[in-house]
Short mmCIF file of C-alpha atoms and ligand atoms in Angstrom, two decimals:
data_model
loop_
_atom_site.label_atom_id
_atom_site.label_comp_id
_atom_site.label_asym_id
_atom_site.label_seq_id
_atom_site.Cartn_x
_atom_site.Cartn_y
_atom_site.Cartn_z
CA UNK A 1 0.00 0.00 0.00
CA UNK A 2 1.32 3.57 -0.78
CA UNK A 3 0.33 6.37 1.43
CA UNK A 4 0.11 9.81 -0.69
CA UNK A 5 0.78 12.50 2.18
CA UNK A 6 2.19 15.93 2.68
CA UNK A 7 4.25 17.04 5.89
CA UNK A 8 1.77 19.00 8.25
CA UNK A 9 -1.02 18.18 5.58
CA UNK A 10 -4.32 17.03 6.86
CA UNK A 11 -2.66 14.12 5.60
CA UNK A 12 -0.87 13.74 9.43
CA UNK A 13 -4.49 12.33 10.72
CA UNK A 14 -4.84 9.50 8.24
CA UNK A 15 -0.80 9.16 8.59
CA UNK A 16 -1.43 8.34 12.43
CA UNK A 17 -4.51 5.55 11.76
CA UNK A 18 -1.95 3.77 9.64
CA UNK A 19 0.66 3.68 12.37
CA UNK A 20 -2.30 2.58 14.69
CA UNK A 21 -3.03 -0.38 12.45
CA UNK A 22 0.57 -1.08 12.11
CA UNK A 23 1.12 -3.38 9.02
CA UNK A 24 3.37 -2.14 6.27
CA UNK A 25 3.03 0.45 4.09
CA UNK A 26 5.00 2.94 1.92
CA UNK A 27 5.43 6.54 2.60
CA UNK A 28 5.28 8.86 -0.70
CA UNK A 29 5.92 12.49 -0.08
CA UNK A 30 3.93 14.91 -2.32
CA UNK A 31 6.20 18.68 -2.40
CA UNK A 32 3.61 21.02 -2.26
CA UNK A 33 6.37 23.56 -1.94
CA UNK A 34 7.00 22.64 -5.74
CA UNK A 35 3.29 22.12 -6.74
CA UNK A 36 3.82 18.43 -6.94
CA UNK A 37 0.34 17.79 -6.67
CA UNK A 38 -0.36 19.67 -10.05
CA UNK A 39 2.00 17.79 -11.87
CA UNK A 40 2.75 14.17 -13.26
CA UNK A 41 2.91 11.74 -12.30
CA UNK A 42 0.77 12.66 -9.12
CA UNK A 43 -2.04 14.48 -11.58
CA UNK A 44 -2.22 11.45 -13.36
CA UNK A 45 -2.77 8.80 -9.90
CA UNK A 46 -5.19 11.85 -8.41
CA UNK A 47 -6.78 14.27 -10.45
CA UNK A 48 -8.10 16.14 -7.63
CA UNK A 49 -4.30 17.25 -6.98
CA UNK A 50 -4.68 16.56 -2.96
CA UNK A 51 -3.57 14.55 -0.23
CA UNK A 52 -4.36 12.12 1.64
CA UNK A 53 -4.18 9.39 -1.01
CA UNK A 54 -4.11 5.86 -1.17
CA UNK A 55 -2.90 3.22 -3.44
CA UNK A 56 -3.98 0.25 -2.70
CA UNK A 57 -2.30 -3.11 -3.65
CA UNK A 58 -4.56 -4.08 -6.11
CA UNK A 59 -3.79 -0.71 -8.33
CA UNK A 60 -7.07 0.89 -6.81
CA UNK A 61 -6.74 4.79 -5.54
CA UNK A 62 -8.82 5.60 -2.39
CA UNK A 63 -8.78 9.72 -1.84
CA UNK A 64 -11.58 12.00 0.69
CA UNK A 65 -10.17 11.71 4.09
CA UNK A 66 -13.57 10.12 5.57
CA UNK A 67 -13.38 7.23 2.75
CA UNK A 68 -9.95 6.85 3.47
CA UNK A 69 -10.22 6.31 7.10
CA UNK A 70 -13.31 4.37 7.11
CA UNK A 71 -11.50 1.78 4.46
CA UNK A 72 -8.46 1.54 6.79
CA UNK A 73 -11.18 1.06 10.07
CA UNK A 74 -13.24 -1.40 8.32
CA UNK A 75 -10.53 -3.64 6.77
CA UNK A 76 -8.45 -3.63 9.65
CA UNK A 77 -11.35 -4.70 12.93
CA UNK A 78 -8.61 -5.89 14.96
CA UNK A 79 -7.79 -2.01 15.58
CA UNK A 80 -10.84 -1.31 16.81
CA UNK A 81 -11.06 2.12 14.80
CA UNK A 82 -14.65 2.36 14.49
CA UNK A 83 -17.39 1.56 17.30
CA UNK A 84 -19.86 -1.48 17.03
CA UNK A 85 -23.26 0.01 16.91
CA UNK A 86 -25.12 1.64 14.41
CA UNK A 87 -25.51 4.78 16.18
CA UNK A 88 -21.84 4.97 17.18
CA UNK A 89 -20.77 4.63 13.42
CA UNK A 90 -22.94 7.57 12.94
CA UNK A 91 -21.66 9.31 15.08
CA UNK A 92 -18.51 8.81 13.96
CA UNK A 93 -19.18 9.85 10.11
CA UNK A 94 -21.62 13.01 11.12
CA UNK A 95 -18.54 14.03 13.56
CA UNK A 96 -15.76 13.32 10.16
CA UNK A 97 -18.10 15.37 7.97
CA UNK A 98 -18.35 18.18 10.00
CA UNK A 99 -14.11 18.31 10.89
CA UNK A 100 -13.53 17.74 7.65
CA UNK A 101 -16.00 19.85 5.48
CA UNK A 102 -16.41 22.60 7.66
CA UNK A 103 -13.36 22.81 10.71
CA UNK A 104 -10.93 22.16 7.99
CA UNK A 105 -12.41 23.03 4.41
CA UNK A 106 -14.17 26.14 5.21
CA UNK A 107 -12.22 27.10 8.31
CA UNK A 108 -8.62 26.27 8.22
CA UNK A 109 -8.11 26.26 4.35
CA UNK A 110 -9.48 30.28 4.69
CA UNK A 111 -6.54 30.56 7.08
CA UNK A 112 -3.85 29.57 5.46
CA UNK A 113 -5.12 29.67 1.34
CA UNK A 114 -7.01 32.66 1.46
CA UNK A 115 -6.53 33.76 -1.57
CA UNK A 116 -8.37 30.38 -2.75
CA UNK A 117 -11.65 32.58 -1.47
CA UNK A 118 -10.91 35.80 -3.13
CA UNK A 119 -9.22 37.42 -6.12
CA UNK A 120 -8.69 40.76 -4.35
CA UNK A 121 -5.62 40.65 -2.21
CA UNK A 122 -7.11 43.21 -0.10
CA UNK A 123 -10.31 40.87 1.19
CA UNK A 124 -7.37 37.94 2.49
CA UNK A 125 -7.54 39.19 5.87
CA UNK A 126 -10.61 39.30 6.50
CA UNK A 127 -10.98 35.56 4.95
CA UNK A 128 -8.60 34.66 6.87
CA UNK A 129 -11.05 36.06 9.97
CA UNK A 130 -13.90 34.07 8.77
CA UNK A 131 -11.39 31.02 8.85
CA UNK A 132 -10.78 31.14 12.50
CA UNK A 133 -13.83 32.04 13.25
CA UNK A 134 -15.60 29.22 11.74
CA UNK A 135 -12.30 26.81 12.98
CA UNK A 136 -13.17 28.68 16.74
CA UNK A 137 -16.59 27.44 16.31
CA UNK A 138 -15.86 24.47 15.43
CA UNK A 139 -13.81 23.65 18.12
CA UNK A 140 -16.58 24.84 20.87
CA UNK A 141 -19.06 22.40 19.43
CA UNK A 142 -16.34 19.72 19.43
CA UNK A 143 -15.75 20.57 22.96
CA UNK A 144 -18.94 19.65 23.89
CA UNK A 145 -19.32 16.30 21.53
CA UNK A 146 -16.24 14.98 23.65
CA UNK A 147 -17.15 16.33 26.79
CA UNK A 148 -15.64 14.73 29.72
CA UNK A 149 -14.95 11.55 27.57
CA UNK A 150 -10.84 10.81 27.17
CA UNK A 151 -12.18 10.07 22.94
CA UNK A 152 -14.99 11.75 20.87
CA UNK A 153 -16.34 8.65 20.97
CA UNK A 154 -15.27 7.82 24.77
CA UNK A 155 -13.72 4.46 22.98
CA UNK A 156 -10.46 5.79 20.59
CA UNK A 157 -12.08 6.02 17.14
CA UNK A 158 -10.79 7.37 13.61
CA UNK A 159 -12.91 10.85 14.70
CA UNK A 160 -9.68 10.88 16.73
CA UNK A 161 -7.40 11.02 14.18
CA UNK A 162 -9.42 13.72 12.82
CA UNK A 163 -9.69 16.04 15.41
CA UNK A 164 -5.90 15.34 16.23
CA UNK A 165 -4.50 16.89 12.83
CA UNK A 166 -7.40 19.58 13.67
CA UNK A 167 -5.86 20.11 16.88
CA UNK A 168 -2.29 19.88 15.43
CA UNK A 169 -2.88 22.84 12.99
CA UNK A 170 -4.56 24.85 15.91
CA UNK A 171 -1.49 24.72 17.76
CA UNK A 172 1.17 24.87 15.69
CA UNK A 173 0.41 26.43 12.52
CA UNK A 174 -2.60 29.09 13.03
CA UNK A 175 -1.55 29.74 16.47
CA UNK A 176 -5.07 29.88 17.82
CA UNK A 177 -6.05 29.33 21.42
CA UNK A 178 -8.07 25.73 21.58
CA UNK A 179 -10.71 25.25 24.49
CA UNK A 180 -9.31 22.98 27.79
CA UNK A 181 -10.74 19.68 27.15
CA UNK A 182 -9.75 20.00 23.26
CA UNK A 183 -5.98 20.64 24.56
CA UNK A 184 -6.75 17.53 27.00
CA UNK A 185 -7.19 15.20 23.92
CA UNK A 186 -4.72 16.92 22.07
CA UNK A 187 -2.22 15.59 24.92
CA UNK A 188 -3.57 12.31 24.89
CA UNK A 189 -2.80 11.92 21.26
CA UNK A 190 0.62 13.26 21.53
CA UNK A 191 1.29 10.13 24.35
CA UNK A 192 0.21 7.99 22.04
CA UNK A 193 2.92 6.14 19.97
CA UNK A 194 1.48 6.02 16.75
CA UNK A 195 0.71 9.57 17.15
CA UNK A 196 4.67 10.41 17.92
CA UNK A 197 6.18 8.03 14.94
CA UNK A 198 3.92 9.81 12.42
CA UNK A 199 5.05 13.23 13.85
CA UNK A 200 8.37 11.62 13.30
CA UNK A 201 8.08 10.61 10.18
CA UNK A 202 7.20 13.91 8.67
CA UNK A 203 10.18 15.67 10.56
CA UNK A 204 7.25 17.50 13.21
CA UNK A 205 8.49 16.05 16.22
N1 GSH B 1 -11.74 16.74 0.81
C1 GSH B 1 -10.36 16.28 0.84
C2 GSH B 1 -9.49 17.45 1.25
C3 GSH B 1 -8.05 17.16 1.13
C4 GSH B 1 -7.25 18.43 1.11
O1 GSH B 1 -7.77 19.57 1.04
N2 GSH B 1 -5.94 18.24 1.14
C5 GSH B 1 -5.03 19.36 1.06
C6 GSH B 1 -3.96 19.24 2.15
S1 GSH B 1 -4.62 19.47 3.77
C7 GSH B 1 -4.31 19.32 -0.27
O2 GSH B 1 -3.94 18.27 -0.73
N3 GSH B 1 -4.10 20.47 -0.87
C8 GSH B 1 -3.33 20.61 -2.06
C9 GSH B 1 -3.78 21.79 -2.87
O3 GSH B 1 -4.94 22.19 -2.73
O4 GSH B 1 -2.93 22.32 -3.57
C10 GSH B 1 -10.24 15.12 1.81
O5 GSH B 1 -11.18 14.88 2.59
O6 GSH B 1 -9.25 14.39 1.77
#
């Protein structure tokens, strides 16, 4: 299996379920600072010119963070990546959705592309405003979903993953204060091993 990724890339998350599962797999860096992603060969594997992507052994691509993640959950059980029940795996995809389509697409991406939202240099700051406070937002309501729980799911889950690389770009890259409970998890993912050899791996340690 090759795992498509960028350093500090919302990548990191899906980079941390694979050290969770722990079977082998082979690491291919995508330079975004040379636009990689828009050329071959990458354009040619992924149109969609992003990361995470995954090839899998049988010459198949897998790309969307949530499909990613839920492939790697459901074809490895004996992780335990994913609750049992119904409701739980619900929970688990409405939770994905919204970190992924709103925290990160519509909040983070403001932050640090804004020019991806405007043509007029001018308007970037205040984009960039919207960004945090939609990722601020985000992070209040995810506050609440985990609650006094140690996981969003009180069992670890691949929502964890997600909020981790969430978490990871609050801290480190946007700078932006993150409520208590958030920085709670966010320490309980850093003691996790899997969590520090795919930090180390991408040279964020
Ligand atoms: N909807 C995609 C989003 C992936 C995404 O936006 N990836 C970013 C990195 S965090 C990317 O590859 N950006 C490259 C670019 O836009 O140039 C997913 O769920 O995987």
């Amino acid at each position: 299996m090759k795992f498509f990724y960028s350093p500090n890339a919302c990548s990191l998350g899906i980079h941390v379920l694979l050290e969770e599962i722990g079977k082998p797999f082979e690491l291919m860096r995508v330079e975004f600072a040379s636009g990689a992603q828009y050329k071959e060969p990458f354009i040619s594997l992924n149109p969609k010119s992003k990361v995470p992507a995954l090839l899998r052994a049988d010459g198949t691509l897998v790309t969307e963070w949530p499909a990613i993640a839920w492939y790697l959950a459901k074809s490895n059980p004996e992780a335990n990546l994913l609750p049992q029940s119904i409701e739980g795996e619900i929970r688990v995809l409405e939770l994905l959705d919204y970190m992924i389509a709103t925290v990160h697409m519509r909040g983070f991406t403001r932050i640090f592309r804004p020019g991806n939202f405007t043509p007029t240099k001018a308007d970037e700051a205040a984009v960039q405003q919207t960004g945090r406070d939609t990722v601020q937002a985000g992070f209040k309501l995810l506050a609440e979903a985990l609650g006094a729980k140690a996981y969003l799911l009180g069992d670890y889950s691949i929502a964890d993953a997600a909020l981790f690389f969430l978490e990871h770009w609050a801290v480190k890259r946007a700078k932006l204060s993150i409520p208590p409970v958030i920085s709670g998890h966010f320490e309980r993912m850093l003691a996790r091993p899997a969590v520090q050899r795919a930090l180390a791996a991408e040279g964020l340690a």
